[in-house]
Amino acid sequence: GRGKRFISSFCLTAGQRVVTVQEGPLYRTEGSHVTLWCKVSGYQGPAEQNFQWSIYLPSAPEREVQIVSTVDPSFPYAIYTQRVRGRGIFVERLQGDAVLLHITELQERDAGQYECHTPNTDERYFGSYSAKTNLSVIADTLSASMAPQALTLSEGDALELTCEVSKSTAQHTHLSVGWHLLQGAGEHHTQEILTLSKDFILKPGPGYERRFLEGDVRLSKVGNSTYKLFIRGVQPSEQGHLFCEAAEWIEDPDGTWKDISRKQTERTLLEIVSRDLSMDITAAERSLSEGDTLQLNCVVGAQKSSSRHFEVIWLLDGVEVARIDPHGVLIWEEGYEERAKLGQLQAFKPSNTVYVLVVREVGLKDEGTYQCSVSEMRAPGDLQSIQTGLSSGSHMNLSVSTSTPRVMEGEPLTLLCEVQGATGPVSVRWWHLPSQRPGDRVLVATMERDGALSLGSAYQDGRTWGSLRLEKASPGTFTLVIPSTLGEDDGGQYRCEATQWSRGRSWTEKGEAAVTVSLGLHATLRSRRATVTHGESFELMCQVDAAYALEEVPMSVRWLFQPSPPAGPLQELLRVSPSGSAVWGTAQPRFQGKAQLAKAGTSFRLHIHGALPAHQGTYQCEVEVWRRNTLSLGQPAATASSNVVGIKVVLPGKQRLQQNSSVEIVSGNAAIECRIVFAHNNSQFAVTWYLLPPLPDATPLQIVRANYSSVLEYGSEFSSPAEKSRFLSQRVSSDIFQLQILSANPRDEGRYYCVVEEWLWLVDGWYKLGEGASGRTTLEFKHSGEQLLSLVKELLRKAGSTYDTLLGGRDSTLLALRHDGTLEYPRQRLAGRLHLRHPSAGNLSLTMSGVESGDAGVYYCRLQEWQQRGEGNHWAPGASARSGYTQLTAIPPGNAAGPEGLLTQRGSSPQGQNPEVSVRQELLLWADGRLR
């Protein structure tokens, strides 16, 4: 062993040694090249530190097995000595205090807990000297295959290659698949064409970016394991060996992705023939009868043709008849050699660019399609053909119609091709000319002369369009039925081409019918809950419906989100591809770790757990349908957007505050208390204090507001320096706030209350949970009877325009004289019976005429002082005073002294004394109807 010393430490300080190793557990495939990093910091001594690697095997987790050291060649145990000496295991020094452990070919027995140790160079042991990580060895299940082949294409032709990729790793891994081109001497130069990355992003290689954006280079995934590369218009620079490479990736605990396996397929040899070489084939006579002579001329077009060497092959219905090699030697195929000897066949070369085939005394055996193939050296050229046959004098007419000119997406399409005047066998071809892609034509189906049927490559998947049918109802009637249209792309022109064959001669007629396909794809979004509380979960369901079987076609779904209030157009939250892979959009940060997807049939679900205020807004889903066998980077066959659904995220319930109370003082300071009975943990509070003056219909006045940061803001009525110094808001405990009123005076009387806002920090900012108002706390001043009488008289002696005087009982106002001199009668039916007089300074009287039994009750008056506050004509309530109560008893007829009653106050004052105060001092009376 190395004589390690282990110490225990609970915290790290400056100058303390720390060894760090790559975080585990790590999963790597058997046979792969593995690296583990280790570094040390806070050490003393030389800048170049030494490292020693050991392993603790699962079979003996307590036993250290030494592997390799940077300082001691004898360090490895015997089971690792040979691999270390052969550089199968070695340590790479990145810098003086950091290294990489390399295992060039991982073995199953290499699984275990790895320890990186740094021998001590410090003056004393201080810190950590080793660190450990776990490495698991898993089977390599990745496979990639592509059938090897040699292809010869002309410049501008299309190329399609297929690669099969699969894996069965138990851990969660991603795949990347790409195509590469090998060129140059020794094929050492590799060029990337197009790759589907582990993040499901298509990345074109250098030189392919423009062609990728224009759709000329595409990669598509078909099913679970098939990947297709398509190149439209190959170029001479693409000649070479092509192969497919697949890589399997796993996410390590530190968040980085590591490729744990790579596989390359066998290669496809691609040769490109320049368009410099061309051919043209013609017949000397277009109309022939049996026994006539057929002469075909094949003219080769090429630059500097006199110095070039060509080989020409004549073919009949794809079978070789004769060839003239580059040296001019004529070779007849078996079966034609005897006729050539008899002079019935002749092939010759008048010049280096003209080749002639002559057939004398033609018969039915000579009927068919003649072709000439021209090759220069070993580079094949284009293939030109001409159809020729024997004579026929008939003429053919053709008409195309449809019984379904307008169909909904998913409905069947029926087309009819009627041929008249044909005197021989007829073959039929149906073509689709998409309206959205002018110039394109797609072969739908073919019926040969013998009735043999074949479908175009784009229509061979019956799960997409259903069981497509081409039927011959009569000798001249052909019906094409497409059971299920998939989208607007199925609209456009449908062309029928009918070719009549008679004694080797052919005629072709064609006609078209137009079809319009309307969308029948629908998406509906709904949620069981439109309002959720912060922290709860909610789910959105996107239901997709169509007139065809959606389970049989690939679909992609986009989830869109617009926050509330809107900050622009809908943002892409998430996109799920037809293969099931998900890609986050611009709205991802709001939903990081909160969103979960599910799919059941044609229902897509987005589950948001732990709702935040940032999740409040509008949601929408958008569905795209693709054809199964044409899934690519192009446009989908159909698209549907759902309705929008609004989700409101509300914050938890309000806090509860204290109920009504009262405070009585004689003089000095007053304190109004606001107590929070219930609130959430970790909340902060903003408290606003209000005063409701002791007047009917009075408006609350804001005194002061303390926000959740305890910053004070005074209302306009209390903004003067004098008022600010008297009214103070403070928090005396976690649940009690106080309004301190210093040097309180009668002008401060009224009802006080607080409004508390509860605020909470939620992930990305402060949010208001709600607010609540407390009960009213009434502030009153205690006066002796003499003090009350003195105060009333003093107020009445002042200018009457600054006071309101109210006369009435406990339940209703009878009469009011406002501080501006306005006289009000709230009870209009008494207006004619009430008379207000002001006989002398400080004295007011109210006379009630025609006293009735209903007038019995308790009466008193209240005087309110008004003061001008701030700038302008703004008045605020000041001191107030209230008289004692006067009991009025209505004496029945016969006992009364007269028709009028003069009300005077003789009874209990608010303080329980009995001063004798004339009601003439009061201007307003309240009648208590309960006292009868």
mmCIF file of C-alpha atoms in Angstrom, residues 507-724:
data_model
loop_
_atom_site.group_PDB
_atom_site.id
_atom_site.type_symbol
_atom_site.label_atom_id
_atom_site.label_comp_id
_atom_site.label_asym_id
_atom_site.label_seq_id
_atom_site.Cartn_x
_atom_site.Cartn_y
_atom_site.Cartn_z
ATOM 1 C CA TRP A 507 -50.415 6.092 -79.087
ATOM 2 C CA THR A 508 -50.763 8.006 -75.834
ATOM 3 C CA GLU A 509 -53.569 10.366 -74.870
ATOM 4 C CA LYS A 510 -54.004 12.189 -71.590
ATOM 5 C CA GLY A 511 -56.577 14.211 -69.691
ATOM 6 C CA GLU A 512 -56.931 15.848 -66.272
ATOM 7 C CA ALA A 513 -59.538 16.514 -63.576
ATOM 8 C CA ALA A 514 -59.279 19.012 -60.736
ATOM 9 C CA VAL A 515 -59.885 18.112 -57.071
ATOM 10 C CA THR A 516 -60.044 20.351 -53.993
ATOM 11 C CA VAL A 517 -59.461 18.892 -50.536
ATOM 12 C CA SER A 518 -60.658 20.891 -47.524
ATOM 13 C CA LEU A 519 -59.220 20.397 -44.070
ATOM 14 C CA GLY A 520 -61.077 18.045 -41.757
ATOM 15 C CA LEU A 521 -58.546 18.047 -38.939
ATOM 16 C CA HIS A 522 -59.713 19.545 -35.639
ATOM 17 C CA ALA A 523 -58.052 20.133 -32.287
ATOM 18 C CA THR A 524 -59.891 20.981 -29.056
ATOM 19 C CA LEU A 525 -58.116 22.153 -25.914
ATOM 20 C CA ARG A 526 -59.750 21.996 -22.498
ATOM 21 C CA SER A 527 -58.891 22.024 -18.815
ATOM 22 C CA ARG A 528 -60.932 20.819 -15.872
ATOM 23 C CA ARG A 529 -59.805 23.850 -13.870
ATOM 24 C CA ALA A 530 -59.605 27.430 -15.091
ATOM 25 C CA THR A 531 -58.402 28.768 -11.733
ATOM 26 C CA VAL A 532 -55.727 27.095 -9.620
ATOM 27 C CA THR A 533 -54.043 28.099 -6.398
ATOM 28 C CA HIS A 534 -50.310 28.684 -6.233
ATOM 29 C CA GLY A 535 -48.536 25.355 -5.716
ATOM 30 C CA GLU A 536 -51.384 23.211 -7.076
ATOM 31 C CA SER A 537 -51.274 21.259 -10.343
ATOM 32 C CA PHE A 538 -53.375 21.545 -13.473
ATOM 33 C CA GLU A 539 -53.661 19.646 -16.745
ATOM 34 C CA LEU A 540 -54.460 20.652 -20.310
ATOM 35 C CA MET A 541 -55.944 18.108 -22.734
ATOM 36 C CA CYS A 542 -55.573 18.518 -26.506
ATOM 37 C CA GLN A 543 -58.063 16.241 -28.296
ATOM 38 C CA VAL A 544 -57.431 15.681 -32.016
ATOM 39 C CA ASP A 545 -60.219 14.522 -34.347
ATOM 40 C CA ALA A 546 -60.314 13.868 -38.075
ATOM 41 C CA ALA A 547 -62.328 12.023 -40.665
ATOM 42 C CA TYR A 548 -59.591 9.415 -41.023
ATOM 43 C CA ALA A 549 -57.825 7.047 -38.632
ATOM 44 C CA LEU A 550 -55.308 9.268 -36.897
ATOM 45 C CA GLU A 551 -53.669 6.319 -35.158
ATOM 46 C CA GLU A 552 -52.210 5.291 -38.516
ATOM 47 C CA VAL A 553 -50.478 8.572 -39.412
ATOM 48 C CA PRO A 554 -47.618 10.466 -37.722
ATOM 49 C CA MET A 555 -48.535 13.605 -35.781
ATOM 50 C CA SER A 556 -46.554 16.391 -34.175
ATOM 51 C CA VAL A 557 -47.938 18.662 -31.447
ATOM 52 C CA ARG A 558 -46.879 22.196 -30.533
ATOM 53 C CA TRP A 559 -47.847 23.633 -27.154
ATOM 54 C CA LEU A 560 -48.112 27.438 -27.180
ATOM 55 C CA PHE A 561 -48.273 29.850 -24.245
ATOM 56 C CA GLN A 562 -48.912 33.565 -23.793
ATOM 57 C CA PRO A 563 -48.302 34.991 -20.312
ATOM 58 C CA SER A 564 -50.810 37.257 -18.588
ATOM 59 C CA PRO A 565 -50.700 40.174 -19.040
ATOM 60 C CA PRO A 566 -49.709 39.532 -22.695
ATOM 61 C CA ALA A 567 -46.113 40.357 -23.577
ATOM 62 C CA GLY A 568 -46.369 39.635 -27.313
ATOM 63 C CA PRO A 569 -47.618 36.768 -29.496
ATOM 64 C CA LEU A 570 -47.991 33.191 -28.333
ATOM 65 C CA GLN A 571 -44.636 31.603 -27.505
ATOM 66 C CA GLU A 572 -43.711 28.019 -28.297
ATOM 67 C CA LEU A 573 -43.558 26.111 -25.028
ATOM 68 C CA LEU A 574 -42.854 22.632 -26.337
ATOM 69 C CA ARG A 575 -42.853 20.697 -29.612
ATOM 70 C CA VAL A 576 -43.335 16.932 -29.770
ATOM 71 C CA SER A 577 -42.189 15.391 -33.056
ATOM 72 C CA PRO A 578 -43.886 12.419 -34.755
ATOM 73 C CA SER A 579 -41.157 10.184 -33.331
ATOM 74 C CA GLY A 580 -42.068 11.280 -29.799
ATOM 75 C CA SER A 581 -39.004 13.417 -29.128
ATOM 76 C CA ALA A 582 -39.612 16.742 -27.355
ATOM 77 C CA VAL A 583 -37.895 20.077 -27.986
ATOM 78 C CA TRP A 584 -38.333 23.050 -25.667
ATOM 79 C CA GLY A 585 -39.279 26.451 -27.050
ATOM 80 C CA THR A 586 -38.768 30.060 -25.948
ATOM 81 C CA ALA A 587 -41.227 29.755 -23.039
ATOM 82 C CA GLN A 588 -39.152 26.992 -21.383
ATOM 83 C CA PRO A 589 -37.668 29.045 -18.479
ATOM 84 C CA ARG A 590 -41.124 29.565 -16.975
ATOM 85 C CA PHE A 591 -41.793 25.810 -16.939
ATOM 86 C CA GLN A 592 -38.349 24.358 -16.151
ATOM 87 C CA GLY A 593 -38.931 21.155 -14.212
ATOM 88 C CA LYS A 594 -42.689 21.771 -14.065
ATOM 89 C CA ALA A 595 -44.085 20.240 -17.288
ATOM 90 C CA GLN A 596 -44.909 16.613 -18.013
ATOM 91 C CA LEU A 597 -46.284 15.176 -21.261
ATOM 92 C CA ALA A 598 -48.574 12.214 -21.868
ATOM 93 C CA LYS A 599 -50.350 10.711 -24.889
ATOM 94 C CA ALA A 600 -53.290 8.354 -25.085
ATOM 95 C CA GLY A 601 -54.541 7.624 -28.586
ATOM 96 C CA THR A 602 -55.296 11.005 -30.158
ATOM 97 C CA SER A 603 -55.378 12.865 -26.846
ATOM 98 C CA PHE A 604 -52.286 14.811 -25.817
ATOM 99 C CA ARG A 605 -51.893 16.017 -22.224
ATOM 100 C CA LEU A 606 -49.697 18.720 -20.706
ATOM 101 C CA HIS A 607 -49.464 18.433 -16.915
ATOM 102 C CA ILE A 608 -48.086 21.398 -14.950
ATOM 103 C CA HIS A 609 -47.311 20.642 -11.308
ATOM 104 C CA GLY A 610 -46.572 23.221 -8.628
ATOM 105 C CA ALA A 611 -48.256 26.126 -10.463
ATOM 106 C CA LEU A 612 -46.531 29.511 -10.209
ATOM 107 C CA PRO A 613 -47.901 32.980 -11.029
ATOM 108 C CA ALA A 614 -45.635 32.865 -14.092
ATOM 109 C CA HIS A 615 -47.837 30.024 -15.435
ATOM 110 C CA GLN A 616 -50.896 32.276 -15.592
ATOM 111 C CA GLY A 617 -51.901 33.032 -19.161
ATOM 112 C CA THR A 618 -53.347 31.595 -22.344
ATOM 113 C CA TYR A 619 -52.559 28.120 -23.721
ATOM 114 C CA GLN A 620 -53.101 26.622 -27.176
ATOM 115 C CA CYS A 621 -52.130 23.428 -28.981
ATOM 116 C CA GLU A 622 -51.312 23.084 -32.659
ATOM 117 C CA VAL A 623 -51.381 19.698 -34.397
ATOM 118 C CA GLU A 624 -49.587 18.757 -37.603
ATOM 119 C CA VAL A 625 -50.300 15.548 -39.543
ATOM 120 C CA TRP A 626 -47.651 13.978 -41.764
ATOM 121 C CA ARG A 627 -47.775 11.283 -44.382
ATOM 122 C CA ARG A 628 -46.104 8.162 -43.038
ATOM 123 C CA ASN A 629 -43.831 7.540 -46.016
ATOM 124 C CA THR A 630 -42.954 11.180 -46.774
ATOM 125 C CA LEU A 631 -42.109 12.406 -43.280
ATOM 126 C CA SER A 632 -39.365 14.966 -43.802
ATOM 127 C CA LEU A 633 -38.390 18.529 -43.096
ATOM 128 C CA GLY A 634 -40.967 19.808 -45.588
ATOM 129 C CA GLN A 635 -44.499 21.012 -44.958
ATOM 130 C CA PRO A 636 -46.979 18.772 -43.080
ATOM 131 C CA ALA A 637 -49.999 17.424 -44.898
ATOM 132 C CA ALA A 638 -52.471 19.182 -42.570
ATOM 133 C CA THR A 639 -52.398 21.556 -39.607
ATOM 134 C CA ALA A 640 -55.054 22.470 -37.027
ATOM 135 C CA SER A 641 -54.961 24.963 -34.159
ATOM 136 C CA SER A 642 -57.123 24.526 -31.083
ATOM 137 C CA ASN A 643 -59.126 27.048 -29.158
ATOM 138 C CA VAL A 644 -57.282 28.983 -26.462
ATOM 139 C CA VAL A 645 -57.703 28.185 -22.768
ATOM 140 C CA GLY A 646 -56.978 30.692 -20.015
ATOM 141 C CA ILE A 647 -55.458 29.546 -16.732
ATOM 142 C CA LYS A 648 -55.550 31.864 -13.722
ATOM 143 C CA VAL A 649 -53.139 31.225 -10.854
ATOM 144 C CA VAL A 650 -54.405 32.735 -7.604
ATOM 145 C CA LEU A 651 -52.390 33.144 -4.474
ATOM 146 C CA PRO A 652 -53.375 31.592 -1.113
ATOM 147 C CA GLY A 653 -56.224 33.010 1.004
ATOM 148 C CA LYS A 654 -56.149 36.301 2.880
ATOM 149 C CA GLN A 655 -54.921 36.895 6.396
ATOM 150 C CA ARG A 656 -57.485 37.455 9.170
ATOM 151 C CA LEU A 657 -57.447 40.611 11.287
ATOM 152 C CA GLN A 658 -58.967 41.709 14.574
ATOM 153 C CA GLN A 659 -62.591 42.811 14.913
ATOM 154 C CA ASN A 660 -64.165 46.077 16.154
ATOM 155 C CA SER A 661 -62.996 47.702 19.391
ATOM 156 C CA SER A 662 -62.872 51.113 21.096
ATOM 157 C CA VAL A 663 -60.332 53.316 22.889
ATOM 158 C CA GLU A 664 -61.198 56.129 25.347
ATOM 159 C CA ILE A 665 -58.658 58.682 26.559
ATOM 160 C CA VAL A 666 -58.740 61.900 28.557
ATOM 161 C CA SER A 667 -55.557 63.427 27.138
ATOM 162 C CA GLY A 668 -51.995 62.561 26.094
ATOM 163 C CA ASN A 669 -51.014 59.839 23.605
ATOM 164 C CA ALA A 670 -53.199 57.164 22.015
ATOM 165 C CA ALA A 671 -52.297 53.835 20.427
ATOM 166 C CA ILE A 672 -54.450 51.969 17.892
ATOM 167 C CA GLU A 673 -53.575 48.296 17.539
ATOM 168 C CA CYS A 674 -53.790 46.149 14.358
ATOM 169 C CA ARG A 675 -53.446 42.448 15.140
ATOM 170 C CA ILE A 676 -53.021 39.747 12.458
ATOM 171 C CA VAL A 677 -54.893 36.658 13.585
ATOM 172 C CA PHE A 678 -53.776 34.362 10.731
ATOM 173 C CA ALA A 679 -51.191 34.596 7.924
ATOM 174 C CA HIS A 680 -48.888 32.302 5.933
ATOM 175 C CA ASN A 681 -45.337 31.516 6.915
ATOM 176 C CA ASN A 682 -42.569 33.751 5.532
ATOM 177 C CA SER A 683 -45.028 36.482 4.576
ATOM 178 C CA GLN A 684 -44.238 40.194 4.638
ATOM 179 C CA PHE A 685 -46.910 42.827 5.275
ATOM 180 C CA ALA A 686 -47.781 46.286 4.044
ATOM 181 C CA VAL A 687 -50.036 48.189 6.491
ATOM 182 C CA THR A 688 -52.173 51.228 5.655
ATOM 183 C CA TRP A 689 -53.979 53.164 8.414
ATOM 184 C CA TYR A 690 -57.276 54.981 7.818
ATOM 185 C CA LEU A 691 -59.434 57.385 9.820
ATOM 186 C CA LEU A 692 -63.199 57.464 9.339
ATOM 187 C CA PRO A 693 -64.431 60.808 10.754
ATOM 188 C CA PRO A 694 -67.511 60.652 13.056
ATOM 189 C CA LEU A 695 -69.872 61.993 10.389
ATOM 190 C CA PRO A 696 -72.612 60.417 8.265
ATOM 191 C CA ASP A 697 -71.385 59.427 4.785
ATOM 192 C CA ALA A 698 -67.825 60.346 5.726
ATOM 193 C CA THR A 699 -64.984 59.249 3.396
ATOM 194 C CA PRO A 700 -62.038 57.372 4.951
ATOM 195 C CA LEU A 701 -58.843 59.404 5.124
ATOM 196 C CA GLN A 702 -55.496 57.667 4.557
ATOM 197 C CA ILE A 703 -53.143 58.470 7.417
ATOM 198 C CA VAL A 704 -49.981 56.534 6.598
ATOM 199 C CA ARG A 705 -48.872 53.426 4.685
ATOM 200 C CA ALA A 706 -45.889 51.253 5.626
ATOM 201 C CA ASN A 707 -44.926 48.905 2.760
ATOM 202 C CA TYR A 708 -43.375 45.455 3.266
ATOM 203 C CA SER A 709 -39.975 47.166 3.458
ATOM 204 C CA SER A 710 -41.270 49.507 6.261
ATOM 205 C CA VAL A 711 -41.036 52.614 4.047
ATOM 206 C CA LEU A 712 -43.660 55.167 5.207
ATOM 207 C CA GLU A 713 -45.932 57.125 2.881
ATOM 208 C CA TYR A 714 -48.407 59.645 4.375
ATOM 209 C CA GLY A 715 -51.797 60.582 2.989
ATOM 210 C CA SER A 716 -52.442 64.109 1.732
ATOM 211 C CA GLU A 717 -54.405 65.083 4.895
ATOM 212 C CA PHE A 718 -51.513 64.071 7.115
ATOM 213 C CA SER A 719 -48.517 65.104 5.025
ATOM 214 C CA SER A 720 -47.586 68.248 6.950
ATOM 215 C CA PRO A 721 -44.510 68.011 9.212
ATOM 216 C CA ALA A 722 -46.683 68.547 12.297
ATOM 217 C CA GLU A 723 -49.029 65.663 11.413
ATOM 218 C CA LYS A 724 -46.150 63.356 10.428
#
